[in-house]
Tab-separated table of C-alpha atoms in Angstrom:
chain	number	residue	atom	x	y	z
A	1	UNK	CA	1.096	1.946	-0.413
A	2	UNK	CA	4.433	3.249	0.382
A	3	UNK	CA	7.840	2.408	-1.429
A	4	UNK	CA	8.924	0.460	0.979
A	5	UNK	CA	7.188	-3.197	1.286
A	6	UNK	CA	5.147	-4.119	4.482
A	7	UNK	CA	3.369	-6.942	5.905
A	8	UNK	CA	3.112	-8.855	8.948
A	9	UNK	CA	4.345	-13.343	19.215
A	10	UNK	CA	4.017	-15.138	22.738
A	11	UNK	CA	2.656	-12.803	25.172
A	12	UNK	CA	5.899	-10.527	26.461
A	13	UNK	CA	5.875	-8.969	30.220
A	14	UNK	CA	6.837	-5.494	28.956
A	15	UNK	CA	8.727	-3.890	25.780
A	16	UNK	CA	11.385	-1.363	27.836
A	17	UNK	CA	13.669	-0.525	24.467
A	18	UNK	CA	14.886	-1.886	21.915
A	19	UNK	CA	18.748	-1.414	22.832
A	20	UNK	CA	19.304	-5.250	23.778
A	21	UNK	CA	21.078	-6.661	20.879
A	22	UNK	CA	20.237	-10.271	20.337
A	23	UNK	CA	21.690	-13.037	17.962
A	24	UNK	CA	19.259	-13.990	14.399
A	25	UNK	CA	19.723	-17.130	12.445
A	26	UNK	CA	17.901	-17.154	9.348
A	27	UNK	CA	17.771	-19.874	6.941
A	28	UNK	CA	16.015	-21.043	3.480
A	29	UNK	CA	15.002	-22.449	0.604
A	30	UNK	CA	14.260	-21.541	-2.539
A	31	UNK	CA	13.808	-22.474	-6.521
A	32	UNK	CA	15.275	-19.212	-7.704
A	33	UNK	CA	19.061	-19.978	-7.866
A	34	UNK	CA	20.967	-16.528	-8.349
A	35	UNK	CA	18.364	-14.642	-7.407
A	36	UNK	CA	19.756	-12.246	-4.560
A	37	UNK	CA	17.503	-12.385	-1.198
A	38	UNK	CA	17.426	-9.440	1.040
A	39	UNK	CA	17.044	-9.424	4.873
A	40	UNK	CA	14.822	-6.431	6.095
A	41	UNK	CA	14.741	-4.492	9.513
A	42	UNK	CA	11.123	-3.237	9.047
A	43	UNK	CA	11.718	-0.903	12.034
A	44	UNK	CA	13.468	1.338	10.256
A	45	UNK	CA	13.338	-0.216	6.156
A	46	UNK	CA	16.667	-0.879	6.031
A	47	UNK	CA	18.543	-3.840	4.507
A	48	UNK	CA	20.632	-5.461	7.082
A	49	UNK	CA	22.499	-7.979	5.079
A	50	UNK	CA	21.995	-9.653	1.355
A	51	UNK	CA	22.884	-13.163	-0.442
A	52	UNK	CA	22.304	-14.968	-3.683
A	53	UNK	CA	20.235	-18.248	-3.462
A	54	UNK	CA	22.868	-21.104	-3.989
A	55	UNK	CA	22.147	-24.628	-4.659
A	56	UNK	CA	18.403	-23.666	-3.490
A	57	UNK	CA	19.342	-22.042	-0.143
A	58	UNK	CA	20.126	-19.069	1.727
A	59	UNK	CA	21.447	-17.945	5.323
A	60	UNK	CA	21.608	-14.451	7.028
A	61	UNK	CA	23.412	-14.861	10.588
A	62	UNK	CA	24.140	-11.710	12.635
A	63	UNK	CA	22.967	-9.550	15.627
A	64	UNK	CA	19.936	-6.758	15.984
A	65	UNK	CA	18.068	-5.104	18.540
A	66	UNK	CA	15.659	-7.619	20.613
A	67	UNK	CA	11.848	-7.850	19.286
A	68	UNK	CA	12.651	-6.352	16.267
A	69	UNK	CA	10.411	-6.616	13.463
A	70	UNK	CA	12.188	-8.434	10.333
A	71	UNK	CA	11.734	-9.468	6.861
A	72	UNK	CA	12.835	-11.871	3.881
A	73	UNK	CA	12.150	-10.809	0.535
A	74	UNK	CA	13.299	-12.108	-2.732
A	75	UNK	CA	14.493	-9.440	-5.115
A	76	UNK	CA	11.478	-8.835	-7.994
A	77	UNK	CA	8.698	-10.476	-5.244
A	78	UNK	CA	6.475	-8.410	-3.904
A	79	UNK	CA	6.035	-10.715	-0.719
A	80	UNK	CA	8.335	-10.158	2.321
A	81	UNK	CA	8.415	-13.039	4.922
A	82	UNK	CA	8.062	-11.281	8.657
A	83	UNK	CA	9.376	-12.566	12.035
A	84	UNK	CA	10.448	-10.891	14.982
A	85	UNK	CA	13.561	-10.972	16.206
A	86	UNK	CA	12.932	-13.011	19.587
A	87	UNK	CA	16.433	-15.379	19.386
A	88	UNK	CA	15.069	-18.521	17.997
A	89	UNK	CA	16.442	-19.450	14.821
A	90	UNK	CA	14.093	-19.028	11.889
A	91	UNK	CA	14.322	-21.455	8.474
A	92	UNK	CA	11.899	-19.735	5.507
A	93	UNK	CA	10.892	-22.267	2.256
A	94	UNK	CA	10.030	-18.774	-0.304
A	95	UNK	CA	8.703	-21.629	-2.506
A	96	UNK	CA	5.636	-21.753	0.232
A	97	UNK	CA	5.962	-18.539	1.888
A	98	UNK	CA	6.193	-20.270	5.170
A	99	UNK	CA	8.494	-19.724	8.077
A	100	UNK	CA	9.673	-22.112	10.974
A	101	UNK	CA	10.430	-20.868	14.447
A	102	UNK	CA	8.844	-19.776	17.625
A	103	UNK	CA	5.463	-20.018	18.442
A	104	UNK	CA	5.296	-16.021	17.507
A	105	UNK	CA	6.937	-16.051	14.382
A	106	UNK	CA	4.912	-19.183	12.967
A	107	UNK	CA	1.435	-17.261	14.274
A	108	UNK	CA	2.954	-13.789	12.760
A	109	UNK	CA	3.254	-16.012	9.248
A	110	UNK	CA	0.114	-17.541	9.295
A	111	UNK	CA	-1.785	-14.705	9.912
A	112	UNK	CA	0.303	-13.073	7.239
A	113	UNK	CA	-0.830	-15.968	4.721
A	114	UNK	CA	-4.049	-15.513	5.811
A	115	UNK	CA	-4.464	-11.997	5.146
A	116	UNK	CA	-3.051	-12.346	1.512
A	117	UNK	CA	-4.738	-15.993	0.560
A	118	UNK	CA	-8.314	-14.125	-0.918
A	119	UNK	CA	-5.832	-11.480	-2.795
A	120	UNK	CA	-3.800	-14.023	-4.266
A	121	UNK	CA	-6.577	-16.532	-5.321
A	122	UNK	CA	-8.272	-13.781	-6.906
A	123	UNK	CA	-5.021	-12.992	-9.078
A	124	UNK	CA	-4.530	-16.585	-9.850
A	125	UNK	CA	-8.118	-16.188	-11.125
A	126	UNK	CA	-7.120	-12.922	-13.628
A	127	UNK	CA	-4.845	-14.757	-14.790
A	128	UNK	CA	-6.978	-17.435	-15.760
A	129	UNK	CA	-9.492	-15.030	-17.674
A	130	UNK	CA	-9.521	-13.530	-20.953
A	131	UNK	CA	-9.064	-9.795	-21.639
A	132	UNK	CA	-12.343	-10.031	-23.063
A	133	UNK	CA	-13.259	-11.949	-20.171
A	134	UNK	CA	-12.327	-9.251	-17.866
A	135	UNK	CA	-14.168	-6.768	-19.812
A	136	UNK	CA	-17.379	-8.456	-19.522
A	137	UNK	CA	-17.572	-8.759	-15.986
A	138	UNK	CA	-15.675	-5.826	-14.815
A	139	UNK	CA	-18.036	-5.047	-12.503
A	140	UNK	CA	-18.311	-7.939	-11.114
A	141	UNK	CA	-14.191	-8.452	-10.527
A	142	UNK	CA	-14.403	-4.302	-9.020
A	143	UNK	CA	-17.185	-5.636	-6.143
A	144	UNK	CA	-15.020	-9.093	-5.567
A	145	UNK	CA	-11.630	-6.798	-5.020
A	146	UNK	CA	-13.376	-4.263	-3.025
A	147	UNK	CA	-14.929	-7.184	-0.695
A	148	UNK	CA	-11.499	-8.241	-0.486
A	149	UNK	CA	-9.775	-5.443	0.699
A	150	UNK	CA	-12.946	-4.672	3.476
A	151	UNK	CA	-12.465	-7.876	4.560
A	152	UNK	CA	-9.248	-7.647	5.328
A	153	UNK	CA	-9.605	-4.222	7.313
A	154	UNK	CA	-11.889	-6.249	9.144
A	155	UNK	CA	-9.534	-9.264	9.514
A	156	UNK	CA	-6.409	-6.658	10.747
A	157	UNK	CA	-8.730	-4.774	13.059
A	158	UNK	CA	-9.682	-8.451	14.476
A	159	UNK	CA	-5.693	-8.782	15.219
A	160	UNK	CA	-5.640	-5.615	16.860
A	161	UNK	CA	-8.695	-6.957	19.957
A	162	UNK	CA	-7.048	-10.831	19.748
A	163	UNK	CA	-3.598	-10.168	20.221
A	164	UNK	CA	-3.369	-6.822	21.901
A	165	UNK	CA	-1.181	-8.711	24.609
A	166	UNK	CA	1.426	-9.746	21.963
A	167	UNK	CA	3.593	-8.182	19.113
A	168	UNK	CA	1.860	-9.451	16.444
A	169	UNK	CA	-0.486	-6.538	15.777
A	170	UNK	CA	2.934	-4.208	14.953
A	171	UNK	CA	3.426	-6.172	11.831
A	172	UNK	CA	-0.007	-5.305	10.821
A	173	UNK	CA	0.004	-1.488	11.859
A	174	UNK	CA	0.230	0.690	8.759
A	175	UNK	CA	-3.276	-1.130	7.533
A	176	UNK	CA	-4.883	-0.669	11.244
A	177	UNK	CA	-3.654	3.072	11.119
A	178	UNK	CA	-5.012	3.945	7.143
A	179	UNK	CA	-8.816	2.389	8.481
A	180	UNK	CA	-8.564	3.775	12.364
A	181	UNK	CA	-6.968	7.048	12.058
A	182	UNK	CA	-4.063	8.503	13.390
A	183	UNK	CA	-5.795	8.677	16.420
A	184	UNK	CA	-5.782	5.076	17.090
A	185	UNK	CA	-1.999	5.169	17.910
A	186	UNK	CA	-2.358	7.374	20.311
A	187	UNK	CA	-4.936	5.517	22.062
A	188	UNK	CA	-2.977	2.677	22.272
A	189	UNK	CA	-0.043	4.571	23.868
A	190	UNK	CA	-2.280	5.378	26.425
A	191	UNK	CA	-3.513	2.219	26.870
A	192	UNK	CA	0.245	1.058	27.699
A	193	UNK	CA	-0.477	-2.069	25.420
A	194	UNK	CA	2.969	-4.187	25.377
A	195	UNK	CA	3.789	-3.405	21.927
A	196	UNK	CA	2.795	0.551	22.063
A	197	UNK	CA	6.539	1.824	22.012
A	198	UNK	CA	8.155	-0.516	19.421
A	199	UNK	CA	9.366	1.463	16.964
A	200	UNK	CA	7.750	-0.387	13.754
A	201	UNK	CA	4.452	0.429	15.611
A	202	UNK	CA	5.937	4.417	15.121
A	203	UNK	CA	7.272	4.074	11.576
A	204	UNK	CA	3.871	2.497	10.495
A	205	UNK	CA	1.840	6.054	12.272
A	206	UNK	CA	4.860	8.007	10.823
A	207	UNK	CA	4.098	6.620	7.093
A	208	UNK	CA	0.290	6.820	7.432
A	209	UNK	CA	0.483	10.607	8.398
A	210	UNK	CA	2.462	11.356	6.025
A	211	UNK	CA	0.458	9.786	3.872
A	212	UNK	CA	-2.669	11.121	4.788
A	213	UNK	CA	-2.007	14.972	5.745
A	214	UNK	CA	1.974	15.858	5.443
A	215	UNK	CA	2.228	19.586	6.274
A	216	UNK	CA	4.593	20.266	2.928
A	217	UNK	CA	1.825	18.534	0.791
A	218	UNK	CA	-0.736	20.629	2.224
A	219	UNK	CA	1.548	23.799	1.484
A	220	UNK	CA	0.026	23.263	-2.264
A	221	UNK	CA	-3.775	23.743	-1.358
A	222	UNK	CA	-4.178	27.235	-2.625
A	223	UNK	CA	-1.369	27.220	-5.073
A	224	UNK	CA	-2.091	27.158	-8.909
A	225	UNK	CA	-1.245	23.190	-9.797
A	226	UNK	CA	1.726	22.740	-11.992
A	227	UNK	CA	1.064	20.874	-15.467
A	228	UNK	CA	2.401	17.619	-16.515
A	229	UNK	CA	2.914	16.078	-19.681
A	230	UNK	CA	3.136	12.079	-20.088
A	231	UNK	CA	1.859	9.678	-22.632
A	232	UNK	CA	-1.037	8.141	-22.356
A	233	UNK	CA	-1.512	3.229	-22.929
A	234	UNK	CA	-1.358	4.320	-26.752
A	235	UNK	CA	1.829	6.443	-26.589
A	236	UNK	CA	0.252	9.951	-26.843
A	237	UNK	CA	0.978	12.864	-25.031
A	238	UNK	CA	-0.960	14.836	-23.145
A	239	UNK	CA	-1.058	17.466	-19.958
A	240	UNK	CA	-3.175	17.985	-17.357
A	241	UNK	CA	-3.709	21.207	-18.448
A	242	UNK	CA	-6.324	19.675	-21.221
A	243	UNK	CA	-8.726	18.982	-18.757
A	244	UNK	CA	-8.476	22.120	-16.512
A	245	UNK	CA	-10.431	25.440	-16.421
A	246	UNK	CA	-14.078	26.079	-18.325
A	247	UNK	CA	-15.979	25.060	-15.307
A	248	UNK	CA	-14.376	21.725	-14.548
A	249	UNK	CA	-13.077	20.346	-11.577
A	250	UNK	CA	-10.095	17.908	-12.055
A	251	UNK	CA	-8.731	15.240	-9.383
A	252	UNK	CA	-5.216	14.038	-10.620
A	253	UNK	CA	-5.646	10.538	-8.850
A	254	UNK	CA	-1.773	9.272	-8.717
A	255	UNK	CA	-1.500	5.766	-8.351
A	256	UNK	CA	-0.054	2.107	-9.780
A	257	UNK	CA	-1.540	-1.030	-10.806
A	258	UNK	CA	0.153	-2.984	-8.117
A	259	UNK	CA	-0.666	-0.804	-5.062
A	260	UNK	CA	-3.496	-2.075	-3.097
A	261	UNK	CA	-4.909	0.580	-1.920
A	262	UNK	CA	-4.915	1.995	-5.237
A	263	UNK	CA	-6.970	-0.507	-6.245
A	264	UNK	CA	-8.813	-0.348	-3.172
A	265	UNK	CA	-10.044	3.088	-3.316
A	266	UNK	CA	-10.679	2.898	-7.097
A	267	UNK	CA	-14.150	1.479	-6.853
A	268	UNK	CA	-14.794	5.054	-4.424
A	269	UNK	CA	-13.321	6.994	-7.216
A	270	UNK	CA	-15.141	5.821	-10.098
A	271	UNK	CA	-18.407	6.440	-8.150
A	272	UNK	CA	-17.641	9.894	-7.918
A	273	UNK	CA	-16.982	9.965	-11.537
A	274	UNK	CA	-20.062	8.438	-12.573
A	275	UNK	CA	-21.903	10.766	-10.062
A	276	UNK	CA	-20.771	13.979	-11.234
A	277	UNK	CA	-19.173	13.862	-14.625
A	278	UNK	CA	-21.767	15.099	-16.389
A	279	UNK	CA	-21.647	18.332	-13.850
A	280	UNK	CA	-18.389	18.705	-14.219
A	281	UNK	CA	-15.732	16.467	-12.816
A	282	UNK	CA	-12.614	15.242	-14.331
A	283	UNK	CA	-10.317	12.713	-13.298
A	284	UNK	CA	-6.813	12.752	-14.952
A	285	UNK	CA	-4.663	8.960	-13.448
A	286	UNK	CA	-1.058	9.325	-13.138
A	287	UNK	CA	0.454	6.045	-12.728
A	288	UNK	CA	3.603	5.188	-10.809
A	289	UNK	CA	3.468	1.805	-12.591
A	290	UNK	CA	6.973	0.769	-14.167
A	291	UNK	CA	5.574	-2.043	-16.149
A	292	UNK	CA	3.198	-1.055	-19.436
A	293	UNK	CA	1.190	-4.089	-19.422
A	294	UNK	CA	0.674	-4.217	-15.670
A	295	UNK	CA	-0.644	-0.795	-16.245
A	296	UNK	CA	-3.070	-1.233	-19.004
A	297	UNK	CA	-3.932	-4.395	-17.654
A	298	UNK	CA	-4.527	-2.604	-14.391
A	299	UNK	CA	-6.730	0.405	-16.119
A	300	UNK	CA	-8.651	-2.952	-17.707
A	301	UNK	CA	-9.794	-4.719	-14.520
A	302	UNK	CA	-10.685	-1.861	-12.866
A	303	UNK	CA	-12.620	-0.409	-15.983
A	304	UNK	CA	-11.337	3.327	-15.449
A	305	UNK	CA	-12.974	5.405	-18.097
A	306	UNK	CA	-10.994	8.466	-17.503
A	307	UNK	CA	-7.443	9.867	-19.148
A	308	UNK	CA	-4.631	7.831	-17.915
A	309	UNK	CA	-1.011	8.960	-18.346
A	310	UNK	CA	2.669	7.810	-16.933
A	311	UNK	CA	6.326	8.374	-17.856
A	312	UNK	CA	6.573	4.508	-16.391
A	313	UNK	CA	9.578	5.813	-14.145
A	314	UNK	CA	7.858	4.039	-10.942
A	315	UNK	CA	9.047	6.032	-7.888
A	316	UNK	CA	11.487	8.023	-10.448
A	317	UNK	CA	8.022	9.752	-11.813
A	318	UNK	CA	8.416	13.520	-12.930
A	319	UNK	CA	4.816	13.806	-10.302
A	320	UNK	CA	6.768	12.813	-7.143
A	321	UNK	CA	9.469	15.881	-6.641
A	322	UNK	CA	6.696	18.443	-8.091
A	323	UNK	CA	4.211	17.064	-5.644
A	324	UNK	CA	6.125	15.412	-2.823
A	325	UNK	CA	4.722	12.396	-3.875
A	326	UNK	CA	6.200	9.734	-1.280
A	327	UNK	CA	3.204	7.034	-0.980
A	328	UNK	CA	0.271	6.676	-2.737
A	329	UNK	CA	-2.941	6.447	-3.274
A	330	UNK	CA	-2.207	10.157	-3.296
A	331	UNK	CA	-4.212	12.943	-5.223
A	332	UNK	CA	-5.082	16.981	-5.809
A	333	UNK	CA	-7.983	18.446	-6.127
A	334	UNK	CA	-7.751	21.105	-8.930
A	335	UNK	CA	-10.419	23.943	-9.750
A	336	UNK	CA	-11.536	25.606	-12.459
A	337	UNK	CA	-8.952	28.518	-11.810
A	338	UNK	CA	-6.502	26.090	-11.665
A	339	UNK	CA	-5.853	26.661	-8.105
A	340	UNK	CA	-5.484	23.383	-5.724
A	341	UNK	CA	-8.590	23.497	-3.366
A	342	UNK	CA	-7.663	19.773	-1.736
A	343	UNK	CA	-5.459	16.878	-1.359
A	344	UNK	CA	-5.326	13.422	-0.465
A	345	UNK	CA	-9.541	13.049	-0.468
A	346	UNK	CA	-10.265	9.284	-0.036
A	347	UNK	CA	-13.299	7.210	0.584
A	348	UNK	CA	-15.816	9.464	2.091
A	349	UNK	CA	-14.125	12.238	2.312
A	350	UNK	CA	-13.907	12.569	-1.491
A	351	UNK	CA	-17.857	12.034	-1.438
A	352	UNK	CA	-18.576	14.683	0.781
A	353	UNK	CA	-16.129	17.531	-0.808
A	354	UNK	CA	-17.276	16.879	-4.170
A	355	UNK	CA	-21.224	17.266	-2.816
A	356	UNK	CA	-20.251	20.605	-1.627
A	357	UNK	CA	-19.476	21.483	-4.795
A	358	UNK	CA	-21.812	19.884	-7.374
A	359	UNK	CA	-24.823	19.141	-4.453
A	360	UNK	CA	-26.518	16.323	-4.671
């Protein structure tokens, strides 16, 4: 999940540039007088104009190139309401997270809602529980988040075959490129589909591979890792350096409690752990969290049984100059010289490295 916030249109003849400027008028509603709402060009994740809610509403009027993909977000939410820009005037209730508009921009909101409803039911159920509660059936809440997040690879791949003649599947891209590859957005270049040069489509392939295999994060593999030192839920300190050497293999898993694909990959990770522990394998979490509780609260519903340690500086974390940390789920593989063998190992490909080195 990157720093920047992502999430979600009639059929269009052709998508030439993006020069044309075109007229927005966004308006809304909301219960959080004060609060200051932000209006998002997603093509590029910058903030095009800001306001504080007053008397329950909000307006953003200006011009921006034609088609392109927009936001409303509400500062401390973690939701961002996404339209394109296609000249019809949009009016947002945040209390509902629903948009009125064009045909495209209702269909981009509802798929939107649609993709998030299992995730946020199955919050609203956390919330509900116990700590002790959550304990108990750990397990059980790890399979139920896992089926969620599958299902909604499955739900944004769906998109990608129903409306390949529209825009919609841009506001869904970074999700469609992290299960399909990079390869996928080449293939739909050549394919010429309508949407295959708007630029969110690019910014979405442009996070992912950086994500995935940036060339000055794999200038570390074959560098000796370089220790760090935060406290751990119960305020002690430790390094990384604990764990490494005498025959041990450490993965520093960096991650937060409120990225999704944290939590995603989590179930993948502690199957390696249980697998190959006992052979060898360490796992060291360094969170990007900014929030203690979320954190430990995180660690809890996931059951992670391994050292966790943050400075809580979110993005400002001492790991992300040292590593060129820019997005996570992000991790290094460290040996028992201390050298880094790998990077960024996720789902199977974690699996299979860690079989060539412990077998079966």
């Amino acid at each position: 999940m990157k720093k920047v916030l992502l999430t979600a249109a009639l059929v269009v003849a052709a998508l030439p540039t993006m020069a044309q400027q075109v007229k927005f008028s966004v308006s809304g509603i909301s219960d959080n007088n004060g609060k200051m709402v932000y209006l998002i060009n997603q093509n590029n994740s910058s903030v095009i104009d800001s306001t504080a809610v007053a008397e329950g509403k909000f307006s953003f009027n200006g011009e921006v190139d034609k088609d392109a993909l927009m936001g409303v977000r509400l500062k401390e939410s973690g939701w961002t309401t996404p339209f394109f820009n296609d000249g019809t005037p949009v009016t947002i209730n945040m209390n509902e997270k629903t948009l009125k508009g064009s045909p495209l921009n209702e269909k981009v909101t509802a798929y939107d809602l649609e993709l998030d409803r299992p995730l946020s039911a199955f919050r609203t159920k956390l919330s509900t529980m116990s700590e002790d509660e959550k304990k108990a059936k750990g397990d059980e809440l790890n399979k139920e988040l896992q089926k969620i997040f599958d299902d909604q690879i499955t739900f944004v791949n769906k998109i990608f075959v129903d409306e390949r003649n529209t825009l919609i599947p841009v506001a869904f891209a970074e999700l469609y490129f992290y299960d399909n590859g990079l390869e996928a957005f080449d293939k739909l270049q050549q394919e010429k589909v309508v949407f295959a040069n708007h630029p969110a489509l690019k910014k979405a392939r442009n996070v992912v591979a950086k994500a995935l295999a940036p060339a000055e994060k794999a200038a570390f593999i074959g560098q000796q890792f370089t220790d760090l030192e935060m406290a751990d839920p119960d305020g002690n300190m430790h390094k990384i350096s604990e764990l490494v050497g005498e025959g041990k293999w450490v993965l520093v898993d960096f991650w937060a409690s409120w990225c999704g694909p944290c939590r995603a990959e989590m179930p993948n990770v502690l199957e390696a752990y249980n697998k190959y522990h006992n052979k060898g394998f360490e796992v060291v979490g360094v969170s990007f969290d900014q929030k203690k509780e979320a954190w430990v609260k995180g660690i809890s519903q996931l059951k992670l049984p391994w050292l966790q340690i943050s400075d809580l500086k979110g993005w400002n974390c001492a790991a992300a100059p040292i590593y060129k940390i820019d997005g996570i789920p992000d991790n290094i593989l460290i040996d028992p010289q201390g050298k880094i063998t790998d990077r960024a190992l996720r789902a199977k490909a974690l699996q299979n490295r860690l079989q060539e080195i412990f077998g079966e």
